[in-house]
Short mmCIF file of C-alpha atoms in Angstrom, two decimals:
data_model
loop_
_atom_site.label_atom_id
_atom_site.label_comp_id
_atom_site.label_asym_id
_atom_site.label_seq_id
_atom_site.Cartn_x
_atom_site.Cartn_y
_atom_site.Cartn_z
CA UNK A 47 -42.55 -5.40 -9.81
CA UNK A 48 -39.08 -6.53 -10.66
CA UNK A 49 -36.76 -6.79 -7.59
CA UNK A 50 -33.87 -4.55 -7.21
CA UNK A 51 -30.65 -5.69 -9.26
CA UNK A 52 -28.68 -5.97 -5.68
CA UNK A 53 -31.18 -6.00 -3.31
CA UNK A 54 -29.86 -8.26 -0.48
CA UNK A 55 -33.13 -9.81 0.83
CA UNK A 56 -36.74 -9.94 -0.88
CA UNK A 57 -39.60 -7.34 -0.40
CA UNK A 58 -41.62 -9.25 2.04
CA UNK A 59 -38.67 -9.70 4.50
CA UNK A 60 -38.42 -5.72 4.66
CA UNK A 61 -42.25 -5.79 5.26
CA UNK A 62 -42.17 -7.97 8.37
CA UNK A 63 -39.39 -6.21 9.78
CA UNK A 64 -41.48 -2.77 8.89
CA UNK A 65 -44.18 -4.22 10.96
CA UNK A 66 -42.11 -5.22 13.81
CA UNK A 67 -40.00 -2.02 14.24
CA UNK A 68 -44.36 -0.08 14.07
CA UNK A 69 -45.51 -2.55 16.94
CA UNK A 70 -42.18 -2.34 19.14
CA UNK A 71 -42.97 1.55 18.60
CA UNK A 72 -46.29 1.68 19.27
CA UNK A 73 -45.56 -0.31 22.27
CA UNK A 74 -43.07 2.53 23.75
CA UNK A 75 -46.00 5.20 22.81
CA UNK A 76 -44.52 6.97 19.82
CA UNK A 77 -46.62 8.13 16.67
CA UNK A 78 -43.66 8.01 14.50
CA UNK A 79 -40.15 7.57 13.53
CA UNK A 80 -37.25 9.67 11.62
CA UNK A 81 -34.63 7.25 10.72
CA UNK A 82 -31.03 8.33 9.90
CA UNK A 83 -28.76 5.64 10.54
CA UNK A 84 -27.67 3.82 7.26
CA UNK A 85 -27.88 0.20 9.14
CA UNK A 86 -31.69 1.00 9.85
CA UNK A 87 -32.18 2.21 6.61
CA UNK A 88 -30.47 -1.14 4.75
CA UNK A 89 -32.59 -3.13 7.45
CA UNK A 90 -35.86 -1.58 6.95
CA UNK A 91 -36.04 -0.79 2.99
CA UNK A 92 -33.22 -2.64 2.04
CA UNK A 93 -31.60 0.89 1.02
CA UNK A 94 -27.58 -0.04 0.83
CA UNK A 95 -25.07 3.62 0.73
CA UNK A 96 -22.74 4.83 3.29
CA UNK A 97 -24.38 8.69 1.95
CA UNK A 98 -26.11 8.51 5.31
CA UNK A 99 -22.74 10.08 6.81
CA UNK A 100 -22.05 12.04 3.84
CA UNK A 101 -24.95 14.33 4.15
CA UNK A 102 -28.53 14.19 5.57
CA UNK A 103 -31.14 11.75 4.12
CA UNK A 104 -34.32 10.36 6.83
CA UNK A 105 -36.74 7.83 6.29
CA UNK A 106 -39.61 8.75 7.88
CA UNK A 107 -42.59 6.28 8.92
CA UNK A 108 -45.68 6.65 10.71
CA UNK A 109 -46.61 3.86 13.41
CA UNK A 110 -50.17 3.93 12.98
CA UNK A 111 -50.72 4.55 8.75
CA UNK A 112 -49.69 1.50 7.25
CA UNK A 113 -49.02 3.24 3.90
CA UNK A 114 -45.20 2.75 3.08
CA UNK A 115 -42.93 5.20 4.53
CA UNK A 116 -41.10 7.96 2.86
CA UNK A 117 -37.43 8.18 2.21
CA UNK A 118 -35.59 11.60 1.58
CA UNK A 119 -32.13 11.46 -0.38
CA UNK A 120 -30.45 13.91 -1.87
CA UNK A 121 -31.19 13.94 -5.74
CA UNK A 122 -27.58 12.57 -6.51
CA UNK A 123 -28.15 9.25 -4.60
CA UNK A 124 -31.30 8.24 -6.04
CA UNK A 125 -29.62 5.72 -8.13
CA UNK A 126 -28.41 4.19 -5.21
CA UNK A 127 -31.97 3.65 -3.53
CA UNK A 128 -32.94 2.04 -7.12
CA UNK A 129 -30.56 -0.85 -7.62
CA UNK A 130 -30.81 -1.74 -3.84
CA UNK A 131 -33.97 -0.96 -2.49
CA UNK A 132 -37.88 -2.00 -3.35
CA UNK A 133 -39.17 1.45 -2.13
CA UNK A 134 -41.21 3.78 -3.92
CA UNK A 135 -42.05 6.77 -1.95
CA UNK A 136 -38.72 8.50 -2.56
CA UNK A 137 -38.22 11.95 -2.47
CA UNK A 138 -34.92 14.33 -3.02
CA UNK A 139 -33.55 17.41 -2.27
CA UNK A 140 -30.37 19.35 -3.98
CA UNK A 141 -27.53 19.57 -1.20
CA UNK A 142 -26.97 23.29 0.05
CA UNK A 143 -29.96 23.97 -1.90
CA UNK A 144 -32.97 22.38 -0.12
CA UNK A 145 -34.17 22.71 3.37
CA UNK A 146 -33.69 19.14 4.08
CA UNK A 147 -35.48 19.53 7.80
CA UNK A 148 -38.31 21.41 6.35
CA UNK A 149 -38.76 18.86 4.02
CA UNK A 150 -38.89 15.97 6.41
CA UNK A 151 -41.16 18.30 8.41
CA UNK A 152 -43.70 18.15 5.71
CA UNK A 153 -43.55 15.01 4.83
CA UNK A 154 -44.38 14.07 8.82
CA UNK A 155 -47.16 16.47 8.10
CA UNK A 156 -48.37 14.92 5.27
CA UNK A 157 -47.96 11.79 7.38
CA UNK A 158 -49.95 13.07 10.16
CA UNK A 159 -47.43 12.77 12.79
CA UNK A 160 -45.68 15.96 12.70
CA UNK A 161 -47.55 16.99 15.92
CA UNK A 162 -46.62 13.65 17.05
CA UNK A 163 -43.98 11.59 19.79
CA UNK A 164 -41.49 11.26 17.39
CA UNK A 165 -38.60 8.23 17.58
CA UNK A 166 -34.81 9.71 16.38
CA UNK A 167 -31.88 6.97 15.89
CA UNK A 168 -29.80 9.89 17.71
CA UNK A 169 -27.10 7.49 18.78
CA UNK A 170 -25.93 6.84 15.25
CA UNK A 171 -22.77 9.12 14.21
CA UNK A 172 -25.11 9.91 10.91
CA UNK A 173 -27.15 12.16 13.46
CA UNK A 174 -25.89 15.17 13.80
CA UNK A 175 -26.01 17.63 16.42
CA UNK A 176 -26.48 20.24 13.64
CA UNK A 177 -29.30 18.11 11.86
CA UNK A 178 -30.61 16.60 15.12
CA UNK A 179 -31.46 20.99 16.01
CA UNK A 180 -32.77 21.16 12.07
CA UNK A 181 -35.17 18.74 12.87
CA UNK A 182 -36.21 20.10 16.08
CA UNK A 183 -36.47 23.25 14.98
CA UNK A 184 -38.31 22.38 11.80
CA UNK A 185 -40.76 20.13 13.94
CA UNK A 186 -41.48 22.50 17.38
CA UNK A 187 -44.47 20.80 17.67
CA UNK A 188 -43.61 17.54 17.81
CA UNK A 189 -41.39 15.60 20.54
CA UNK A 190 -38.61 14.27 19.67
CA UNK A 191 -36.65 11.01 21.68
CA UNK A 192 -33.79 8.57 20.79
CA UNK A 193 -35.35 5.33 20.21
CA UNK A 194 -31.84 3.75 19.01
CA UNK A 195 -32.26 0.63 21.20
CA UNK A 196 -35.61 -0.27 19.79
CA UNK A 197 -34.39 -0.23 16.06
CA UNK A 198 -31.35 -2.49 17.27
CA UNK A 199 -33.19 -4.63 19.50
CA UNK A 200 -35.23 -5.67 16.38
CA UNK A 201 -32.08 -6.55 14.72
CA UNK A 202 -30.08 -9.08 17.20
CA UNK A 203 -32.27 -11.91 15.98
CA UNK A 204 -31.16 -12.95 12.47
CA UNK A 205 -33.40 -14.56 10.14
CA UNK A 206 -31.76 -17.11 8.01
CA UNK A 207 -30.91 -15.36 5.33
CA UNK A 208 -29.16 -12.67 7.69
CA UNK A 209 -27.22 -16.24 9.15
CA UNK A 210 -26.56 -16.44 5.32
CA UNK A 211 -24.39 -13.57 5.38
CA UNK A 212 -22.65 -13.79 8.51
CA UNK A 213 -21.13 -17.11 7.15
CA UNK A 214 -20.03 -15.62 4.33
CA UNK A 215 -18.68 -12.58 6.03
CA UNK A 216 -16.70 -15.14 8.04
CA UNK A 217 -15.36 -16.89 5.11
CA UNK A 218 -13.72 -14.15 4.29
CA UNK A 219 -12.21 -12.88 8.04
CA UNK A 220 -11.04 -16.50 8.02
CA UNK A 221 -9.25 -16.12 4.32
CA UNK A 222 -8.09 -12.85 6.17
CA UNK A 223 -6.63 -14.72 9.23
CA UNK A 224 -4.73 -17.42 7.21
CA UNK A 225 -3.37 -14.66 4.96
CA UNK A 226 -2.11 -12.85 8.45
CA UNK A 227 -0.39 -16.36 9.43
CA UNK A 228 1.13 -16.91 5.68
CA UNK A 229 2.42 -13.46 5.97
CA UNK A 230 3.58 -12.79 9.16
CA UNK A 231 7.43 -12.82 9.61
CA UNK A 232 10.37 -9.93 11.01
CA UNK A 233 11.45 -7.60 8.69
CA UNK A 234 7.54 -7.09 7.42
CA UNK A 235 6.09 -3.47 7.99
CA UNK A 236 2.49 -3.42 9.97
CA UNK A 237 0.97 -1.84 6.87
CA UNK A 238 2.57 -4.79 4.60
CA UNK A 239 1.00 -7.29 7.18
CA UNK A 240 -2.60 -5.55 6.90
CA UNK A 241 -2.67 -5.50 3.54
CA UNK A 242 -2.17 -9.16 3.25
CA UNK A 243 -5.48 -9.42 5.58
CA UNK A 244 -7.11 -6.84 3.29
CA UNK A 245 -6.35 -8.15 -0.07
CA UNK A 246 -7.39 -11.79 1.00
CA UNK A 247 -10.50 -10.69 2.10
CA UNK A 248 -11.52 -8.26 -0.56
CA UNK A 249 -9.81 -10.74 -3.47
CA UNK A 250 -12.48 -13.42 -2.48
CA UNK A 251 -15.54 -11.09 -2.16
CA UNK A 252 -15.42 -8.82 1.10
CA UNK A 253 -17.21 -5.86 0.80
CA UNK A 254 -15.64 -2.93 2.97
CA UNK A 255 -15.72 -2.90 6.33
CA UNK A 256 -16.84 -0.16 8.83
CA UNK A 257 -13.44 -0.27 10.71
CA UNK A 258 -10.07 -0.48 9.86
CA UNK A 259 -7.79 -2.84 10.38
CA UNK A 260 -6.46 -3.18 14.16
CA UNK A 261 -2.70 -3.71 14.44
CA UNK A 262 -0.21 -3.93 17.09
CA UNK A 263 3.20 -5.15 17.13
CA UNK A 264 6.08 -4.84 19.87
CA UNK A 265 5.42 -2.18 22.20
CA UNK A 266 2.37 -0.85 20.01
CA UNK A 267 0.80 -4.19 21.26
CA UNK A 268 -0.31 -2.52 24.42
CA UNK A 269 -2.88 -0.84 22.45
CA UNK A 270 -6.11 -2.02 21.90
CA UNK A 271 -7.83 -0.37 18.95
CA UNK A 272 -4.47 0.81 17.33
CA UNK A 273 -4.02 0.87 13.38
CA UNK A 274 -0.94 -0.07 11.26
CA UNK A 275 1.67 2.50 11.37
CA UNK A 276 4.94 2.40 8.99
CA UNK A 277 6.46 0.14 12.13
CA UNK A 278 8.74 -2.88 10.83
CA UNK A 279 7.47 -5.57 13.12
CA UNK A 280 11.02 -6.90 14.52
CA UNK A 281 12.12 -10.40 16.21
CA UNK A 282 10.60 -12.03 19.57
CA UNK A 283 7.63 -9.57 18.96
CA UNK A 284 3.93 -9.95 19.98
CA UNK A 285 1.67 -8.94 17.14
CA UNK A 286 -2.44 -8.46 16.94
CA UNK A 287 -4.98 -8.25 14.57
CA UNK A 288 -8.70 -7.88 14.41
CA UNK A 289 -10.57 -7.66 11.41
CA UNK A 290 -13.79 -8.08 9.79
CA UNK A 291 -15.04 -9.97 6.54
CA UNK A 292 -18.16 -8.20 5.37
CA UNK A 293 -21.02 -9.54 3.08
CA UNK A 294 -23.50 -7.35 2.15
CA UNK A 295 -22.89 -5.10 5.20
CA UNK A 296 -22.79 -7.88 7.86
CA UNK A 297 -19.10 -8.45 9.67
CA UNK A 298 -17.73 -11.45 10.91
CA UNK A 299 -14.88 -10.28 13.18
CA UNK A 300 -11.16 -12.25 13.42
CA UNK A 301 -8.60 -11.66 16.34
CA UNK A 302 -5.57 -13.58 16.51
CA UNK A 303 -2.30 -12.59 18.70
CA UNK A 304 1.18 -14.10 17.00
CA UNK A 305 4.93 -13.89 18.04
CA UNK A 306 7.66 -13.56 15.40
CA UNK A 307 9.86 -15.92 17.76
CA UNK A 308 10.08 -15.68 21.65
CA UNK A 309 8.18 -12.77 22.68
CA UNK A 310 9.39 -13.96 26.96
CA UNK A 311 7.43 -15.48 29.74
CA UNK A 312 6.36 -12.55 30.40
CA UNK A 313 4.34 -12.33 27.13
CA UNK A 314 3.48 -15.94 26.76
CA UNK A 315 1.70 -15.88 30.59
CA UNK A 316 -0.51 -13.05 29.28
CA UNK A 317 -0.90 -14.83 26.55
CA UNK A 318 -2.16 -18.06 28.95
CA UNK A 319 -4.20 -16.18 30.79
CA UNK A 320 -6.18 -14.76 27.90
CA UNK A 321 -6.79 -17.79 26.37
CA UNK A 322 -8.36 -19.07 29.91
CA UNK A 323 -9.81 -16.51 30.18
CA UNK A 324 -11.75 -16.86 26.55
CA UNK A 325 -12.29 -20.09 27.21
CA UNK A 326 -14.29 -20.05 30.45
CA UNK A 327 -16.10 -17.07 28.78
CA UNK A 328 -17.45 -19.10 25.79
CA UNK A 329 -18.21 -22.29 28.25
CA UNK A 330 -21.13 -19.78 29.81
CA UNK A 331 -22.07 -18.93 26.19
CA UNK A 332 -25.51 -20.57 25.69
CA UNK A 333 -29.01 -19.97 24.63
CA UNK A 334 -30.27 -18.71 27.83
CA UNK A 335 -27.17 -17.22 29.49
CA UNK A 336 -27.05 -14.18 31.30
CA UNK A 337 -24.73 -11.65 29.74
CA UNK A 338 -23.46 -10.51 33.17
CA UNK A 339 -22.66 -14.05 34.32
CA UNK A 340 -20.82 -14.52 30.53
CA UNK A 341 -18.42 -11.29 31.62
CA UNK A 342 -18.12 -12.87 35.36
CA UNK A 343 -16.81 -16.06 33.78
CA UNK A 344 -14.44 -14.98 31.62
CA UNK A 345 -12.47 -12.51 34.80
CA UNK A 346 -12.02 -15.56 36.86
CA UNK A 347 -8.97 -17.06 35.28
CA UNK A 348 -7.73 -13.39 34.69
CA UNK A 349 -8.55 -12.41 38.85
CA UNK A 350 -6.60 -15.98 39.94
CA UNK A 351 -3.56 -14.85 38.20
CA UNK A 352 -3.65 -11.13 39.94
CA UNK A 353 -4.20 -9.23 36.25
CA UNK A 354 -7.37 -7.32 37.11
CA UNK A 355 -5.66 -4.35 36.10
CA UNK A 356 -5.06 -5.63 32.84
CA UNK A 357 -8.31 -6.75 31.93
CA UNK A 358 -9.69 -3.58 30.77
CA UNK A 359 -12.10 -4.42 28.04
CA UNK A 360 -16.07 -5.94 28.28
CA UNK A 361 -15.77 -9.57 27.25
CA UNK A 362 -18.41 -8.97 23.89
CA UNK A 363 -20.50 -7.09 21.83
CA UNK A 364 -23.04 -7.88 19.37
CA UNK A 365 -22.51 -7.62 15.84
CA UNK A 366 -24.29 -7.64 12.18
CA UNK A 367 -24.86 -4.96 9.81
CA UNK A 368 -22.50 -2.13 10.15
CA UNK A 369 -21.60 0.75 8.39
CA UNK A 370 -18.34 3.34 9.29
CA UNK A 371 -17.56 4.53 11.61
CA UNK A 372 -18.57 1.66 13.89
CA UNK A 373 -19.08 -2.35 14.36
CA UNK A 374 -21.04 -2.76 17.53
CA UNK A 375 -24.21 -3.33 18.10
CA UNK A 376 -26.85 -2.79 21.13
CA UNK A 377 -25.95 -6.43 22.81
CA UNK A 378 -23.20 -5.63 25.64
CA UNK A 379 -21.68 -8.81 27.08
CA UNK A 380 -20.59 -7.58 31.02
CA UNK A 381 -20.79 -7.85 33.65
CA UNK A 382 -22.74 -4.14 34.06
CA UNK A 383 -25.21 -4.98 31.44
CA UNK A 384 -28.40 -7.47 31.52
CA UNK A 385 -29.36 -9.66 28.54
CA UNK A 386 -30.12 -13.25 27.35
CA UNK A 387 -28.51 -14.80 24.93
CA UNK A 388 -31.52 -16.59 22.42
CA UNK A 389 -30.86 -18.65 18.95
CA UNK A 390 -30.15 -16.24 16.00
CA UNK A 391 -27.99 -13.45 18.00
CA UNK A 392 -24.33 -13.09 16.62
CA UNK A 393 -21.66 -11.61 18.73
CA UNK A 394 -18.22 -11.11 18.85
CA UNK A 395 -16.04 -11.71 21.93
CA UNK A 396 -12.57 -10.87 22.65
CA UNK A 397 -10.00 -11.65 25.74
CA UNK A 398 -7.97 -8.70 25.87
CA UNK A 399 -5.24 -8.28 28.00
CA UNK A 400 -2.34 -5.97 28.65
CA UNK A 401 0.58 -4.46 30.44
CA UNK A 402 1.04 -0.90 29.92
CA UNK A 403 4.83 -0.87 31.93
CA UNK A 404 5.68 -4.35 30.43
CA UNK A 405 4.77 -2.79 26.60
CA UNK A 406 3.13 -6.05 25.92
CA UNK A 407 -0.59 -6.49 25.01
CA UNK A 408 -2.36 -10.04 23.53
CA UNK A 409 -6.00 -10.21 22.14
CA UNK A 410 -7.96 -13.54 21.58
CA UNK A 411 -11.62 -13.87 20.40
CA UNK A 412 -14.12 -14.08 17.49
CA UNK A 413 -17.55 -14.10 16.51
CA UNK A 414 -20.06 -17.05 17.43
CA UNK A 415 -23.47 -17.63 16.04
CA UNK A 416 -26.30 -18.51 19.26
CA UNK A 417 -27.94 -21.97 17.99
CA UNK A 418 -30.69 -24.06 19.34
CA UNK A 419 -28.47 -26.06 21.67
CA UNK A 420 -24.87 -23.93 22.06
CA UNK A 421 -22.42 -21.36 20.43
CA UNK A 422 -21.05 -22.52 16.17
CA UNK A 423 -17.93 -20.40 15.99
CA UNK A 424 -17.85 -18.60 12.98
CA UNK A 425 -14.24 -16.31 12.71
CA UNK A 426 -11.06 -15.56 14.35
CA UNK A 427 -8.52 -17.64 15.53
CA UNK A 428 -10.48 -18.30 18.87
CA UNK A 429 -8.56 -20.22 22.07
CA UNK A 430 -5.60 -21.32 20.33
CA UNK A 431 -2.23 -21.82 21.12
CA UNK A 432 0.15 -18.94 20.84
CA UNK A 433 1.38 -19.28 17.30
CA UNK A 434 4.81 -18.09 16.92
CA UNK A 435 6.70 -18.02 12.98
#
């Protein structure tokens, strides 16, 4: 059989990840599994298309018939499946045509499992509440349960050729970053200043990313997911950025915090204490580590200089294939959470810090690759001095 024409990994790499996500499965007790999400689907079968939030497609595999499972598209997407993914059993439907839940229930049927203890990916965004009632109804008999974190846990140990991409990925946040320093200057508009990051990126091979661009300069920098507005970043101003290079759906996330000039004292403490703070975070990181104790760290230098109150984001967050509207991943670093860090896992960390009254907010981090013996860094400025142009 010849191989997709932009399949991202080979056949028998989709096979043993098949086989894992049908033993972790029938582990938990379920018969079967309707997956939605399009970072499952590109994981699984290799199938590559951001339709999944567009309108309703499901692949649906049995746990216990080791024939292939069965993906449902709509009939306009099919090409899509064919240039990316190896699968055969494909099926379509025409959109506000079809019953695409009766559909999926007869294909479970035909699998056997429509009776069953079904798995749904119900925390993706690409599951309705609409389709998530369509497939209930559509399936009475069967039980239906979210079984989200058992499709990601599968997925936060990368195989080499998943390390593959989150290199490249970061080749191109890091073309992104030096394009933000090369750039940055008063008098430039936010939107001016993202599109520097965005062209860089894209111009050397990015693919798109499942977030936008986070900017925040002067008084916006307070904010910690905000977006470029038409702002003209002035003098003595603190500015951030985060940002993701993307190869073949797998981010590598930058952060940097800059100051056109001399942003104050005030500004260049929180600034201080951030980087402390990032750095005694990524001294715990380790194959091994506790999550919680990671998140402990990483408040210490931020608790000794009395900004509790200012620390108001978890210290990381896992990260790999991603598809809009979201970057994250099932690995939580805090101090609430439990987890061990092991070689393969990618994550993304960030030492975020501000002052609502003061108007001033800095973020530091990047993402890091677990090896064999520590942490490789792989984008974002990381614990650097504040730069200021």
């Amino acid at each position: 059989m010849i191989a997709p024409p932009f399949a991202a990994f080979t056949e028998s790499e989709h096979r043993s990840r098949i086989a894992r996500a049908r033993e972790d499965l029938a582990a938990a007790g379920y018969d079967g599994c309707i997956i939605v999400a399009p970072e499952n689907l590109f994981y699984l079968v290799g199938y590559d298309s951001v339709s999944a939030n567009i309108c309703p497609q499901a692949l649906i595999l049995s746990v216990h018939d080791k024939r292939d499972p069965t993906l449902l598209v709509r009939n306009l997407d099919l090409p899509l499946v064919k240039e990316t993914s190896w699968l055969t059993d494909v099926q379509t439907y025409q959109l506000f045509v079809d019953d695409v839940a009766g559909l999926v229930a007869k294909i479970a049927t035909d699998q056997g499992i429509a009776k069953g203890r079904l798995g749904l990916d119900m925390q993706s965004p690409a599951v309705t509440g609409s389709y998530t009632r369509a497939l209930e109804s559509a399936m009475s008999a069967a039980r239906l349960e979210d079984v989200s974190h058992i499709l990601n846990r599968i997925q936060l140990i990368k195989s080499p050729a998943e390390i593959h991409y989150m290199r490249e990925a970061a080749s191109y946040a890091n073309l992104g970053l030096e394009a933000a320093r090369r750039t940055l200057q008063p008098g430039v508009s936010e939107f001016a200043l993202c599109a520097a990051v965005e062209v860089a990126a894209r111009a050397a091979g990015s693919d798109y990313p499942a977030l936008p661009t986070e900017c925040g300069s002067g008084t916006r920098s307070v904010s910690g997911h905000a977006t470029a507005m038409p702002k003209i970043i002035g003098k003595d101003e603190l500015v951030h950025l985060e940002f993701a290079g993307v190869a073949r759906r797998y981010h590598s996330v930058s952060m940097v915090t800059m100051a056109t000039g001399d942003p104050g004292i005030v500004a260049r403490r929180l600034y201080d204490v951030g980087r402390e703070s990032l750095l005694a975070g990524l001294e715990e990181c380790r194959p091994g580590a506790q999550v919680a104790d990671i998140d402990i760290a990483s408040r210490k230098p931020i608790e000794r200089a009395g900004l509790d109150q200012a620390a108001q984001m978890r210290f990381g967050v896992g990260i790999g294939i991603a598809y809009p509207p979201i970057w994250l991943s099932s690995l939580q670093i805090d101090r609430f959470s439990s987890g061990t860090l092991v070689p393969g896992m990618t994550f993304y960390v960030h030492s975020w810090l501000s002052l609502g009254r003061e108007g001033l907010g800095v973020m530091l981090g990047g993402t890091y690759l677990v090896t064999e013996t520590g942490i490789e860094a792989l984008s974002g400025a990381g614990p650097v001095d504040l730069l200021t142009v």
